Short mmCIF file of C-alpha atoms in Angstrom, two decimals:
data_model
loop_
_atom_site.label_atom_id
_atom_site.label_comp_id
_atom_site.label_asym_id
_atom_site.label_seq_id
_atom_site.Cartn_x
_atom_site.Cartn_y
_atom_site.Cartn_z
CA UNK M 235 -0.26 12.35 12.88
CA UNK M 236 -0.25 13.89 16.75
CA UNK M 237 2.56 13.91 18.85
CA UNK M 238 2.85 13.15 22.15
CA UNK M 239 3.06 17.11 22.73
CA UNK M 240 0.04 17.84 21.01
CA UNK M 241 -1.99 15.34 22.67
CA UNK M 242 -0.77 16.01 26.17
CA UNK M 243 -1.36 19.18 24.78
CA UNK M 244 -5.19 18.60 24.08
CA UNK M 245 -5.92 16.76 27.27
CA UNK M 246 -7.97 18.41 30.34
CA UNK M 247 -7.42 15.85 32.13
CA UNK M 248 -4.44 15.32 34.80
CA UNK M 249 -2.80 12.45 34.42
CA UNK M 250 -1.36 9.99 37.13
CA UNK M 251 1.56 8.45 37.66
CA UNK M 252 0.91 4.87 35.51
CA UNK M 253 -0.59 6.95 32.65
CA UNK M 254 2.47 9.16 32.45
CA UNK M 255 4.86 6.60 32.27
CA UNK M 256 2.59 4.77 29.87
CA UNK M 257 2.69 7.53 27.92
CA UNK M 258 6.16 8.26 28.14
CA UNK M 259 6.85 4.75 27.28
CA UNK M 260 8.33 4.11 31.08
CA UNK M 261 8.23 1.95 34.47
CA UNK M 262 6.07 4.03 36.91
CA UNK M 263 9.28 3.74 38.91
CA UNK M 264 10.71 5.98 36.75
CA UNK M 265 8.27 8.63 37.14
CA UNK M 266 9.11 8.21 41.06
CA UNK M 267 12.69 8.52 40.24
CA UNK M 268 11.94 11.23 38.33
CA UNK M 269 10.02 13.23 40.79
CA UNK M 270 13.00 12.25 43.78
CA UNK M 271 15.74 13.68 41.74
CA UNK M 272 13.43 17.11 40.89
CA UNK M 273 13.39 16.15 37.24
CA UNK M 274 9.41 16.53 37.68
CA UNK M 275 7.08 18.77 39.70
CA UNK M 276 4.10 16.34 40.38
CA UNK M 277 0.51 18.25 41.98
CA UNK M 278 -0.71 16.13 44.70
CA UNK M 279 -4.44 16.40 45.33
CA UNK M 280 -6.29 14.39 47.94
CA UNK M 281 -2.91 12.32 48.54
CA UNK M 282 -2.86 11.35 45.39
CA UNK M 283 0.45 12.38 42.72
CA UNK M 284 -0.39 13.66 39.47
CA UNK M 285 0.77 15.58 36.89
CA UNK M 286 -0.77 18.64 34.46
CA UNK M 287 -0.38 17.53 30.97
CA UNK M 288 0.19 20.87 29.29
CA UNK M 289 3.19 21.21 32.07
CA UNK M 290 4.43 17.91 30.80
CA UNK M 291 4.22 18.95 27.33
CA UNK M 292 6.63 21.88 28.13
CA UNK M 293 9.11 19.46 29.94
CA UNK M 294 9.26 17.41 26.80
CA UNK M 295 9.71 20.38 24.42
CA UNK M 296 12.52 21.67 26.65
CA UNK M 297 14.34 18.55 26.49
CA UNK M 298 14.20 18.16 22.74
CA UNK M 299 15.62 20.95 21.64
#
């Protein structure tokens, strides 16, 4: 069985803001909140937020230590 860190891991893909939060199991508003408050570092490309998967991995790892 994967977890989420291994197949954020795996991806070469960046993700955006609904398939984060799908991922993550939250409201995109979250992710928003998230990025307002610092909690994550979003890339924006052509005016568009998203996020590097292997940087998201490391976020999660960090936090469940």
């Amino acid at each position: 069985m994967n977890t989420l860190v291994e197949v954020l891991e795996r991806l070469n893909a960046y993700l955006t803001v609904s398939q984060l939060a799908a991922l993550l199991g939250k409201h995109p508003q979250t992710i928003y909140k998230w990025i307002r408050l610092g909690k994550l570092q979003p890339i924006r490309l052509e005016g568009r937020i998203v996020f590097d998967p292997v940087t998201i991995a490391k976020w999660i790892n960090e936090r469940t230590i």
